[in-house]
Amino acid sequence: MLDSNKDSLKLEAMKRIVAMIARGKNASDLFPAVVKNVACKNIEVKKLVYVYLVRYAEEQQDLALLSISTFQRGLKDPNQLIRASALRVLSSIRVTIIVPIMMLAIKEAASDMSPYVRKTAAHAIPKLYSLDPEQKDQLIEVIEKLLADKTTLVAGSVVMAFEEVCPERIELIHKNYRKLCNLLIDVEEWGQVVIINMLTRYARTQFLNPNMNESLLEEGNDKAFYGSDDDEDEEEDEKDKKAEAPAMAKRKPYVMDPDHRLLLRNTKPLLQSRNAAVVMAVAQLYFHLAPKAEVGVIAKALVRLLRSHSEVQYVVLQNVATMTIKRRGMFEPYLKSFYIRSTDPTQIKVLKLEVLTNLANETNISTILREFQTYIKSMDKDFVAATIQAIGRCATNIGEVRDTCLNGLVQLLSNRDELVVAESVVVIKKLLQMQPEKHSDIIKHMAKLTDNIQVPMARASILWLIGEYCEHVPKIAPDVLRKMAKSFTNEEDIVKLQIINLAAKLYLTNSKQTKLLTQYVLNLAKYDQNYDIRDRARFIRQLIVPTEKSGALSKYAKKLFLALKPAPILESPFKDRDHFQLGSLSHLLNAKAGGYQELPDWPEAAPDPSVRNVEVFTLLERVTTLTSVPEWTKCSSREKRKEKKVEKPFYSDSEGESGPTESADSESDSASGLESGSGIEESGSGSESEESEEGSESEEEEEEEEKDKKKKKKELKKPVQESESEQSSEEEVRKHERKNKQRKSDSESESDEEDDSESESSRSESEDSESETEVKKKKKAAESKPPSKPVKKEKKEMSLLDLDDFEPAPSPQVTPVNTFLSSSLVTDLEGLSLSDTVLSPATTSPCSALKSYELLHRITGEGLCVEYCFSRQPFSPDGNMVAVQMQVTNNSTSDTKNLHMEDVKLQSGMRVKEFPEIELLPAGESATAVMGIDFCDSTQAANFQLCTHTRKFFVSIQPPVGELMRPVFLTENEFKKEQGQLMGMNEITEKLTLDAKCRNEHAIVQSVITAANLSRVPCGSDRECRFAGRTVTSGSLVLATVASKEEGAAQLTVNCEKMVIGTMLVKDILLALTQ
């Protein structure tokens, strides 16, 4: 087929060959036949031939060299894919003879018009460098040229080449730093990872430590705490402190470099990337570079990654374990995300245990220990052992629970599983060393276990404990030695050594009872097969049994054996891992891997920031091969226009994240208003001094933000409304906005809405439900009028998406059915419902305005209009059904006859009780019908046909989750008792900000009861509203609590046996309270 004259046959043959390679089969025998087709005119065949040659060029170098002239012709081909493939094959032939040809090809490709070919040239650079390292200088010139490229396709590849060939040449990055930061969001994912890692190292060499002042204070404290005992050292310390005091006083408050802020701001949106490697790269960048107050934003993104594959979880947990040692507070709100599932692999379980242990403190230790108790019952023995060690670490770190942990571990000593007992003994031994005098009864209890426990390490630990604290158990210790002497010959080596130690210690403290026993044990040891045991026996005999030959040491035998031993410190194995860059292979292995580059230390003094200013003229001279000047070189001419255009940042810092330190983060982002520009203004006038006036800095910042976003907004091609009045500072912009807020409310809410939807579309589809609710919450807040929103600290800016010609369409309002109660009567009835059980269901139902939904529109129904509502009354034929009340109106000119239901289609388990047939509905009249539907505690729709005597209409009824329940009355004590039984996985808690109209008790009750068919539960607290109900089908209990706090903040808690219903109910109540 390859020798055929027909291109179609050749193409079919090449497809089969490439398919063979893809399946891992060896196709190298076909190399001569494939090489002949390099010169084929058909582009499709040519591309597949190049794919084959890239794979086998290294193995068949001689044959590949024969067709090198064809590859050189391919480099001039008009098709960019052929040019790139030819270069790829050429760089895959690893023969030193063709190095000059490769060098020439790479230089030409670096100036190619196609960014794809330039990207391939960047990929070829590391291949040529590994073949001939002497070409480094010429390759650096090519890298420098490609670094100046403005396309996102090339950026990632050339930075990869830079990292492989010349990572130490940091000066090549200076001029391209701001461009790389701004392009980062649009680079392909793996390019983003490479660029972020490179920029992390760059930032560590060029910017000051943002936590500098804090670390100085910490060092001062450390010196005081770990002060040396020597007088000389103390004097030196005092001198150091005296010298440091004026230095700390002189030190100016830290001001972040604008370029440092630019890097942090441009990487933050990537925390929502669908690629775990990108999220991990941004997380390590924030951990190593961001101020402490801002690092918290990465916690939520990393917790999201714990929902992916176990391999990703393993890497993420390794990094989280390291982070929790330094920054524990960051992950505390997400404690439950680290609870262990039975399906987790052992290595994931152990890492989660590590994180939980690191997060343990006085407030959450009781919860964590309860978790540990359940883990001990697991069938996975390695995991159980790790849990027992974790309990030990918690006990050493938190003194308050030490006794509790000890008692728990002592109870485990009666466990049937020997491994559990053995691990407990080892941990108890370490804990007892801290305060042995209090726990002599535990030592006695452990002495009894020597008959049963067979695990060598555990036996050795018990013997060591009895020997070390033999004065606490003077009667038991000799007896234990007697038993051990009997079984000495059958014991493991580690146990034999401890028997000898026990004998020596007892001989020194109680020689009357144990002299003969000790001699017997030492004689047995003298003839043991293991030379360690023989040596130990000889050494101890000379030491404790003085003879004429024994030396001076025997006088100090007691001090040697019975010296006080320091209690062991149980430390995390991740304690010193943060000196490796997080996310790297070296960090994962805890050993330096090949090719790892150390993370540089922060500089003492800030290097000159002007090196990053871009001179427009030099760029125009250098970029000679490109036909048009890159857009990012024209910025200063734009800035000279001094446009005071105010626009919303493309990625608003206050969106997307809702981690624990979000507010602090957005505050610091806005507080550093003067720093947030990337300072390209300075490049226009190189002579500008750093200490310029504040006004001019804020002007620079506005224009810089405009420049930053112009590239992204260009595609939209919509006219921008520019504000004509010029403000000199950000403060004036804010004041101006506050005055005009009422007038602009319509256009602003629309632009907010557009912005939100845009940021939503950029999110990954695999985001967890928790973040979805956050997004919805924010979206709803944006739709409501601006006065009810918390004032944002950013500048309000006009967006390209502002459509002033259109007003937002009013959302269709649902019509309430029962609106016959006045508000005063409502409050009276609510007051009654607190005390009177009979009134409660009756009063809650009418006071929540029932929503009606459209089942059939009058146009679709040819004059027949049907609306339905959930009447919230018991459905008398069947208590497990939800009553649905239908209002049928005949708007046509003719009568409607025989209105009934047919062809009911339901999900499994669901049932319907049809409404009685309406025989006649005259024109212009209405009728009411009631039907019952058993939704089986799900929000699946019930589909059916509504039929008249002439037509059939397909309709469906889908219930909101709040209608799947009926109210029940509970007392306060019953509520608390039931809530206590529905904890853990059955409890969902969300924080929210109440709408301005929904901040009094009556409004909260109204909103919740409208959203869900629950009844009010009496409560002693003014700030808490409680509600209870049961699901209609299964009778599962549903409890809701709204606890309001200062300034509209509140917390919603829903407890429900059915987690899905609980989650959906939380969303609905959140919407009701925040709208």
Short mmCIF file of N, CA, C and O in Angstrom, two decimals, residues 658-762:
data_model
loop_
_atom_site.label_atom_id
_atom_site.label_comp_id
_atom_site.label_asym_id
_atom_site.label_seq_id
_atom_site.Cartn_x
_atom_site.Cartn_y
_atom_site.Cartn_z
N SER A 658 -14.41 32.37 48.09
CA SER A 658 -15.14 32.69 49.32
C SER A 658 -14.49 31.97 50.46
O SER A 658 -15.12 31.38 51.29
N GLY A 659 -13.16 31.97 50.47
CA GLY A 659 -12.42 31.31 51.54
C GLY A 659 -12.54 32.11 52.81
O GLY A 659 -13.11 33.19 52.86
N PRO A 660 -12.00 31.59 53.90
CA PRO A 660 -12.15 32.23 55.20
C PRO A 660 -11.56 33.62 55.25
O PRO A 660 -12.01 34.45 55.99
N THR A 661 -10.52 33.88 54.46
CA THR A 661 -9.89 35.20 54.53
C THR A 661 -10.25 36.04 53.31
O THR A 661 -9.51 36.90 52.92
N GLU A 662 -11.42 35.75 52.72
CA GLU A 662 -11.78 36.49 51.52
C GLU A 662 -11.86 37.98 51.79
O GLU A 662 -11.36 38.79 51.04
N SER A 663 -12.53 38.34 52.90
CA SER A 663 -12.71 39.75 53.15
C SER A 663 -11.37 40.43 53.36
O SER A 663 -11.12 41.50 52.82
N ALA A 664 -10.50 39.75 54.11
CA ALA A 664 -9.18 40.33 54.32
C ALA A 664 -8.46 40.49 53.00
O ALA A 664 -7.78 41.46 52.75
N ASP A 665 -8.66 39.52 52.14
CA ASP A 665 -7.96 39.52 50.86
C ASP A 665 -8.43 40.67 50.00
O ASP A 665 -7.66 41.42 49.44
N SER A 666 -9.78 40.84 49.90
CA SER A 666 -10.29 41.90 49.04
C SER A 666 -9.93 43.26 49.61
O SER A 666 -9.66 44.20 48.89
N GLU A 667 -9.89 43.33 50.96
CA GLU A 667 -9.50 44.59 51.57
C GLU A 667 -8.07 44.92 51.22
O GLU A 667 -7.75 46.03 50.83
N SER A 668 -7.20 43.91 51.33
CA SER A 668 -5.80 44.20 51.07
C SER A 668 -5.58 44.50 49.60
O SER A 668 -4.75 45.32 49.25
N ASP A 669 -6.36 43.83 48.71
CA ASP A 669 -6.25 44.12 47.28
C ASP A 669 -6.61 45.57 47.01
O ASP A 669 -6.00 46.24 46.22
N SER A 670 -7.69 46.04 47.69
CA SER A 670 -8.12 47.39 47.42
C SER A 670 -7.22 48.39 48.15
O SER A 670 -6.95 49.46 47.66
N ALA A 671 -6.76 47.96 49.35
CA ALA A 671 -5.90 48.87 50.10
C ALA A 671 -4.62 49.15 49.36
O ALA A 671 -4.04 50.21 49.47
N SER A 672 -4.16 48.20 48.61
CA SER A 672 -2.92 48.42 47.87
C SER A 672 -3.24 49.01 46.50
O SER A 672 -2.67 48.65 45.51
N GLY A 673 -4.21 49.91 46.47
CA GLY A 673 -4.61 50.52 45.21
C GLY A 673 -3.45 51.12 44.48
O GLY A 673 -3.33 51.01 43.27
N LEU A 674 -2.56 51.79 45.23
CA LEU A 674 -1.43 52.45 44.59
C LEU A 674 -0.45 51.45 44.01
O LEU A 674 0.29 51.75 43.09
N GLU A 675 -0.46 50.19 44.58
CA GLU A 675 0.53 49.23 44.11
C GLU A 675 -0.02 48.40 42.97
O GLU A 675 0.72 47.71 42.32
N SER A 676 -1.35 48.40 42.76
CA SER A 676 -1.92 47.36 41.91
C SER A 676 -1.62 47.54 40.44
O SER A 676 -1.81 46.64 39.66
N GLY A 677 -1.19 48.68 40.00
CA GLY A 677 -0.79 48.83 38.60
C GLY A 677 0.52 48.13 38.37
O GLY A 677 1.30 47.95 39.26
N SER A 678 0.79 47.77 37.12
CA SER A 678 2.08 47.10 36.90
C SER A 678 3.14 48.10 36.48
O SER A 678 4.20 47.73 36.01
N GLY A 679 2.83 49.35 36.59
CA GLY A 679 3.88 50.36 36.49
C GLY A 679 4.48 50.56 35.14
O GLY A 679 5.60 51.02 35.01
N ILE A 680 3.73 50.28 34.06
CA ILE A 680 4.34 50.48 32.74
C ILE A 680 4.42 51.96 32.42
O ILE A 680 5.18 52.37 31.57
N GLU A 681 3.64 52.77 33.11
CA GLU A 681 3.74 54.22 32.96
C GLU A 681 5.18 54.66 33.12
O GLU A 681 5.66 55.53 32.40
N GLU A 682 5.88 54.02 34.09
CA GLU A 682 7.26 54.44 34.35
C GLU A 682 8.13 54.25 33.12
O GLU A 682 9.10 54.95 32.93
N SER A 683 7.79 53.25 32.29
CA SER A 683 8.64 52.98 31.14
C SER A 683 8.57 54.12 30.13
O SER A 683 9.48 54.35 29.37
N GLY A 684 7.43 54.80 30.09
CA GLY A 684 7.31 55.92 29.16
C GLY A 684 8.30 57.00 29.52
O GLY A 684 8.91 57.61 28.64
N SER A 685 8.47 57.28 30.77
CA SER A 685 9.43 58.31 31.18
C SER A 685 10.38 57.68 32.16
O SER A 685 10.09 57.58 33.34
N GLY A 686 11.50 57.21 31.66
CA GLY A 686 12.45 56.46 32.49
C GLY A 686 13.03 57.27 33.61
O GLY A 686 13.49 56.74 34.61
N SER A 687 13.00 58.59 33.49
CA SER A 687 13.66 59.42 34.51
C SER A 687 12.77 59.70 35.70
O SER A 687 13.17 60.38 36.63
N GLU A 688 11.54 59.16 35.68
CA GLU A 688 10.61 59.45 36.78
C GLU A 688 11.12 58.84 38.08
O GLU A 688 11.52 57.69 38.11
N SER A 689 11.11 59.60 39.16
CA SER A 689 11.61 59.05 40.43
C SER A 689 10.55 58.22 41.11
O SER A 689 9.37 58.37 40.84
N GLU A 690 11.00 57.29 42.00
CA GLU A 690 10.06 56.37 42.64
C GLU A 690 9.14 57.09 43.61
O GLU A 690 7.98 56.75 43.75
N GLU A 691 9.69 58.11 44.33
CA GLU A 691 8.84 58.78 45.32
C GLU A 691 8.02 59.88 44.65
O GLU A 691 8.14 61.05 44.99
N SER A 692 7.18 59.53 43.67
CA SER A 692 6.35 60.54 43.02
C SER A 692 5.12 60.79 43.88
O SER A 692 4.83 60.07 44.81
N GLU A 693 4.38 61.86 43.53
CA GLU A 693 3.24 62.24 44.36
C GLU A 693 2.14 61.20 44.26
O GLU A 693 2.02 60.51 43.28
N GLU A 694 1.30 61.20 45.29
CA GLU A 694 0.24 60.19 45.33
C GLU A 694 -0.72 60.34 44.18
O GLU A 694 -1.16 59.38 43.58
N GLY A 695 -1.04 61.57 43.85
CA GLY A 695 -2.01 61.80 42.78
C GLY A 695 -1.57 61.18 41.48
O GLY A 695 -2.32 60.48 40.82
N SER A 696 -0.29 61.42 41.12
CA SER A 696 0.19 60.88 39.84
C SER A 696 0.23 59.37 39.88
O SER A 696 -0.01 58.70 38.89
N GLU A 697 0.49 58.79 41.07
CA GLU A 697 0.51 57.33 41.17
C GLU A 697 -0.87 56.75 40.92
O GLU A 697 -1.01 55.75 40.26
N SER A 698 -1.89 57.42 41.45
CA SER A 698 -3.23 56.87 41.26
C SER A 698 -3.64 57.01 39.80
O SER A 698 -4.36 56.18 39.26
N GLU A 699 -3.15 58.06 39.13
CA GLU A 699 -3.44 58.19 37.69
C GLU A 699 -2.79 57.04 36.93
O GLU A 699 -3.41 56.40 36.10
N GLU A 700 -1.53 56.79 37.28
CA GLU A 700 -0.83 55.66 36.64
C GLU A 700 -1.63 54.38 36.82
O GLU A 700 -1.79 53.61 35.91
N GLU A 701 -2.15 54.24 38.04
CA GLU A 701 -2.82 52.98 38.35
C GLU A 701 -4.09 52.82 37.52
O GLU A 701 -4.35 51.76 36.96
N GLU A 702 -4.87 53.91 37.37
CA GLU A 702 -6.09 53.81 36.58
C GLU A 702 -5.77 53.47 35.14
O GLU A 702 -6.38 52.58 34.54
N GLU A 703 -4.76 54.17 34.59
CA GLU A 703 -4.44 53.92 33.18
C GLU A 703 -3.88 52.52 33.01
O GLU A 703 -4.13 51.86 32.01
N GLU A 704 -3.12 52.06 34.00
CA GLU A 704 -2.53 50.72 33.90
C GLU A 704 -3.62 49.65 33.90
O GLU A 704 -3.60 48.72 33.12
N GLU A 705 -4.61 49.83 34.80
CA GLU A 705 -5.71 48.85 34.83
C GLU A 705 -6.42 48.82 33.49
O GLU A 705 -6.80 47.78 32.98
N GLU A 706 -6.59 50.04 32.91
CA GLU A 706 -7.25 50.11 31.61
C GLU A 706 -6.45 49.34 30.58
O GLU A 706 -6.96 48.56 29.79
N LYS A 707 -5.11 49.54 30.61
CA LYS A 707 -4.22 48.85 29.66
C LYS A 707 -4.29 47.35 29.84
O LYS A 707 -4.37 46.59 28.87
N ASP A 708 -4.30 46.92 31.13
CA ASP A 708 -4.36 45.47 31.44
C ASP A 708 -5.53 44.80 30.79
O ASP A 708 -5.46 43.68 30.33
N LYS A 709 -6.68 45.45 30.82
CA LYS A 709 -7.90 44.78 30.38
C LYS A 709 -8.20 45.00 28.90
O LYS A 709 -9.06 44.35 28.34
N LYS A 710 -7.53 45.97 28.27
CA LYS A 710 -7.89 46.32 26.90
C LYS A 710 -7.78 45.13 25.97
O LYS A 710 -8.60 44.91 25.10
N LYS A 711 -6.71 44.34 26.19
CA LYS A 711 -6.48 43.19 25.33
C LYS A 711 -7.66 42.25 25.36
O LYS A 711 -8.10 41.72 24.36
N LYS A 712 -8.20 42.01 26.57
CA LYS A 712 -9.28 41.04 26.71
C LYS A 712 -10.60 41.61 26.23
O LYS A 712 -11.46 40.91 25.75
N LYS A 713 -10.79 42.92 26.36
CA LYS A 713 -12.07 43.50 26.01
C LYS A 713 -12.16 43.86 24.53
O LYS A 713 -13.22 44.20 24.04
N LYS A 714 -11.03 43.82 23.79
CA LYS A 714 -10.99 44.24 22.41
C LYS A 714 -11.97 43.46 21.56
O LYS A 714 -12.57 43.98 20.63
N GLU A 715 -12.09 42.14 21.86
CA GLU A 715 -12.93 41.27 21.05
C GLU A 715 -14.37 41.74 21.03
O GLU A 715 -15.11 41.47 20.10
N LEU A 716 -14.83 42.39 22.06
CA LEU A 716 -16.26 42.68 22.16
C LEU A 716 -16.72 43.75 21.16
O LEU A 716 -17.86 43.78 20.77
N LYS A 717 -15.82 44.68 20.74
CA LYS A 717 -16.09 45.70 19.74
C LYS A 717 -17.36 46.49 20.06
O LYS A 717 -18.15 46.79 19.17
N LYS A 718 -17.61 46.81 21.31
CA LYS A 718 -18.79 47.61 21.65
C LYS A 718 -18.31 48.98 22.11
O LYS A 718 -17.24 49.10 22.69
N PRO A 719 -19.11 50.02 21.88
CA PRO A 719 -18.67 51.36 22.31
C PRO A 719 -18.61 51.44 23.82
O PRO A 719 -19.45 50.87 24.49
N VAL A 720 -17.61 52.13 24.32
CA VAL A 720 -17.46 52.31 25.77
C VAL A 720 -17.92 53.70 26.14
O VAL A 720 -17.53 54.67 25.48
N GLN A 721 -18.71 53.81 27.17
CA GLN A 721 -19.09 55.13 27.65
C GLN A 721 -18.02 55.63 28.59
O GLN A 721 -17.78 55.04 29.62
N GLU A 722 -17.35 56.71 28.18
CA GLU A 722 -16.27 57.23 29.02
C GLU A 722 -16.83 58.34 29.91
O GLU A 722 -17.55 59.22 29.46
N SER A 723 -16.47 58.32 31.16
CA SER A 723 -16.91 59.41 32.06
C SER A 723 -16.06 60.62 31.76
O SER A 723 -14.84 60.55 31.72
N GLU A 724 -16.70 61.77 31.51
CA GLU A 724 -15.95 62.93 31.05
C GLU A 724 -15.25 63.65 32.19
O GLU A 724 -14.19 64.22 32.02
N SER A 725 -15.85 63.66 33.36
CA SER A 725 -15.20 64.37 34.48
C SER A 725 -13.94 63.64 34.89
O SER A 725 -13.93 62.43 35.00
N GLU A 726 -12.84 64.35 35.11
CA GLU A 726 -11.55 63.74 35.46
C GLU A 726 -11.36 63.79 36.97
O GLU A 726 -11.35 64.85 37.57
N GLN A 727 -11.19 62.61 37.57
CA GLN A 727 -10.90 62.58 39.00
C GLN A 727 -9.40 62.38 39.20
O GLN A 727 -8.80 61.62 38.48
N SER A 728 -8.83 63.02 40.23
CA SER A 728 -7.38 62.90 40.42
C SER A 728 -7.02 61.73 41.29
O SER A 728 -5.91 61.32 41.36
N SER A 729 -7.95 61.19 42.03
CA SER A 729 -7.60 60.05 42.88
C SER A 729 -8.76 59.11 43.03
O SER A 729 -9.89 59.44 42.70
N GLU A 730 -8.44 57.92 43.52
CA GLU A 730 -9.45 56.86 43.68
C GLU A 730 -10.55 57.29 44.64
O GLU A 730 -11.71 56.97 44.45
N GLU A 731 -10.20 58.05 45.67
CA GLU A 731 -11.17 58.49 46.66
C GLU A 731 -12.29 59.27 46.00
O GLU A 731 -13.46 59.09 46.28
N GLU A 732 -11.91 60.21 45.07
CA GLU A 732 -12.91 61.03 44.44
C GLU A 732 -13.83 60.18 43.57
O GLU A 732 -15.02 60.45 43.45
N VAL A 733 -13.25 59.17 42.93
CA VAL A 733 -14.08 58.28 42.11
C VAL A 733 -15.15 57.65 42.98
O VAL A 733 -16.32 57.59 42.62
N ARG A 734 -14.75 57.18 44.18
CA ARG A 734 -15.70 56.53 45.08
C ARG A 734 -16.80 57.49 45.52
O ARG A 734 -17.98 57.16 45.53
N LYS A 735 -16.39 58.75 45.89
CA LYS A 735 -17.39 59.72 46.34
C LYS A 735 -18.39 59.99 45.22
O LYS A 735 -19.60 60.05 45.43
N HIS A 736 -17.86 60.18 44.00
CA HIS A 736 -18.71 60.47 42.84
C HIS A 736 -19.71 59.34 42.63
O HIS A 736 -20.89 59.57 42.39
N GLU A 737 -19.21 58.09 42.79
CA GLU A 737 -20.08 56.93 42.58
C GLU A 737 -21.20 56.88 43.62
O GLU A 737 -22.33 56.58 43.30
N ARG A 738 -20.85 57.19 44.88
CA ARG A 738 -21.87 57.11 45.93
C ARG A 738 -23.01 58.09 45.65
O ARG A 738 -24.17 57.80 45.88
N LYS A 739 -22.67 59.31 45.13
CA LYS A 739 -23.70 60.31 44.85
C LYS A 739 -24.61 59.83 43.73
O LYS A 739 -25.82 60.04 43.76
N ASN A 740 -24.01 59.22 42.70
CA ASN A 740 -24.80 58.84 41.53
C ASN A 740 -25.39 57.45 41.62
O ASN A 740 -25.91 56.95 40.64
N LYS A 741 -25.24 56.80 42.79
CA LYS A 741 -25.62 55.38 42.88
C LYS A 741 -27.09 55.17 42.55
O LYS A 741 -27.45 54.27 41.81
N GLN A 742 -27.98 56.05 43.06
CA GLN A 742 -29.41 55.86 42.80
C GLN A 742 -29.71 56.00 41.32
O GLN A 742 -30.46 55.23 40.74
N ARG A 743 -29.10 57.03 40.68
CA ARG A 743 -29.41 57.28 39.28
C ARG A 743 -28.95 56.14 38.39
O ARG A 743 -29.55 55.80 37.41
N LYS A 744 -27.84 55.50 38.76
CA LYS A 744 -27.26 54.48 37.89
C LYS A 744 -27.73 53.08 38.20
O LYS A 744 -27.25 52.13 37.62
N SER A 745 -28.63 52.93 39.14
CA SER A 745 -28.89 51.58 39.66
C SER A 745 -29.23 50.58 38.56
O SER A 745 -28.78 49.45 38.58
N ASP A 746 -30.04 51.02 37.56
CA ASP A 746 -30.44 50.06 36.52
C ASP A 746 -29.25 49.58 35.73
O ASP A 746 -29.00 48.38 35.58
N SER A 747 -28.47 50.55 35.21
CA SER A 747 -27.35 50.13 34.35
C SER A 747 -26.29 49.38 35.14
O SER A 747 -25.68 48.44 34.66
N GLU A 748 -26.10 49.78 36.43
CA GLU A 748 -25.08 49.09 37.22
C GLU A 748 -25.44 47.65 37.49
O GLU A 748 -24.63 46.76 37.39
N SER A 749 -26.72 47.46 37.85
CA SER A 749 -27.10 46.08 38.18
C SER A 749 -26.95 45.21 36.95
O SER A 749 -26.58 44.05 37.05
N GLU A 750 -27.23 45.81 35.79
CA GLU A 750 -27.09 44.99 34.58
C GLU A 750 -25.63 44.66 34.32
O GLU A 750 -25.28 43.53 34.02
N SER A 751 -24.74 45.66 34.50
CA SER A 751 -23.33 45.37 34.23
C SER A 751 -22.78 44.37 35.22
O SER A 751 -21.99 43.50 34.89
N ASP A 752 -23.24 44.47 36.49
CA ASP A 752 -22.82 43.47 37.49
C ASP A 752 -23.25 42.09 37.07
O ASP A 752 -22.52 41.13 37.21
N GLU A 753 -24.49 42.04 36.55
CA GLU A 753 -25.03 40.74 36.18
C GLU A 753 -24.19 40.13 35.07
O GLU A 753 -23.83 38.97 35.08
N GLU A 754 -23.86 40.98 34.06
CA GLU A 754 -23.06 40.50 32.94
C GLU A 754 -21.71 40.01 33.42
O GLU A 754 -21.22 38.97 33.02
N ASP A 755 -21.12 40.84 34.32
CA ASP A 755 -19.79 40.47 34.84
C ASP A 755 -19.81 39.15 35.54
O ASP A 755 -18.93 38.32 35.38
N ASP A 756 -20.86 38.97 36.37
CA ASP A 756 -20.95 37.72 37.11
C ASP A 756 -21.07 36.54 36.19
O ASP A 756 -20.44 35.51 36.40
N SER A 757 -21.91 36.70 35.16
CA SER A 757 -22.12 35.55 34.28
C SER A 757 -20.83 35.23 33.54
O SER A 757 -20.51 34.09 33.28
N GLU A 758 -20.06 36.30 33.25
CA GLU A 758 -18.81 36.05 32.54
C GLU A 758 -17.83 35.28 33.43
O GLU A 758 -17.20 34.34 33.00
N SER A 759 -17.75 35.71 34.70
CA SER A 759 -16.83 35.01 35.60
C SER A 759 -17.31 33.61 35.86
O SER A 759 -16.53 32.69 36.06
N GLU A 760 -18.64 33.41 35.84
CA GLU A 760 -19.15 32.06 36.05
C GLU A 760 -18.75 31.15 34.91
O GLU A 760 -18.37 30.01 35.10
N SER A 761 -18.82 31.70 33.67
CA SER A 761 -18.54 30.83 32.52
C SER A 761 -17.10 30.38 32.50
O SER A 761 -16.77 29.36 31.94
N SER A 762 -16.24 31.16 33.15
CA SER A 762 -14.82 30.77 33.15
C SER A 762 -14.51 29.71 34.17
O SER A 762 -13.41 29.23 34.29
#
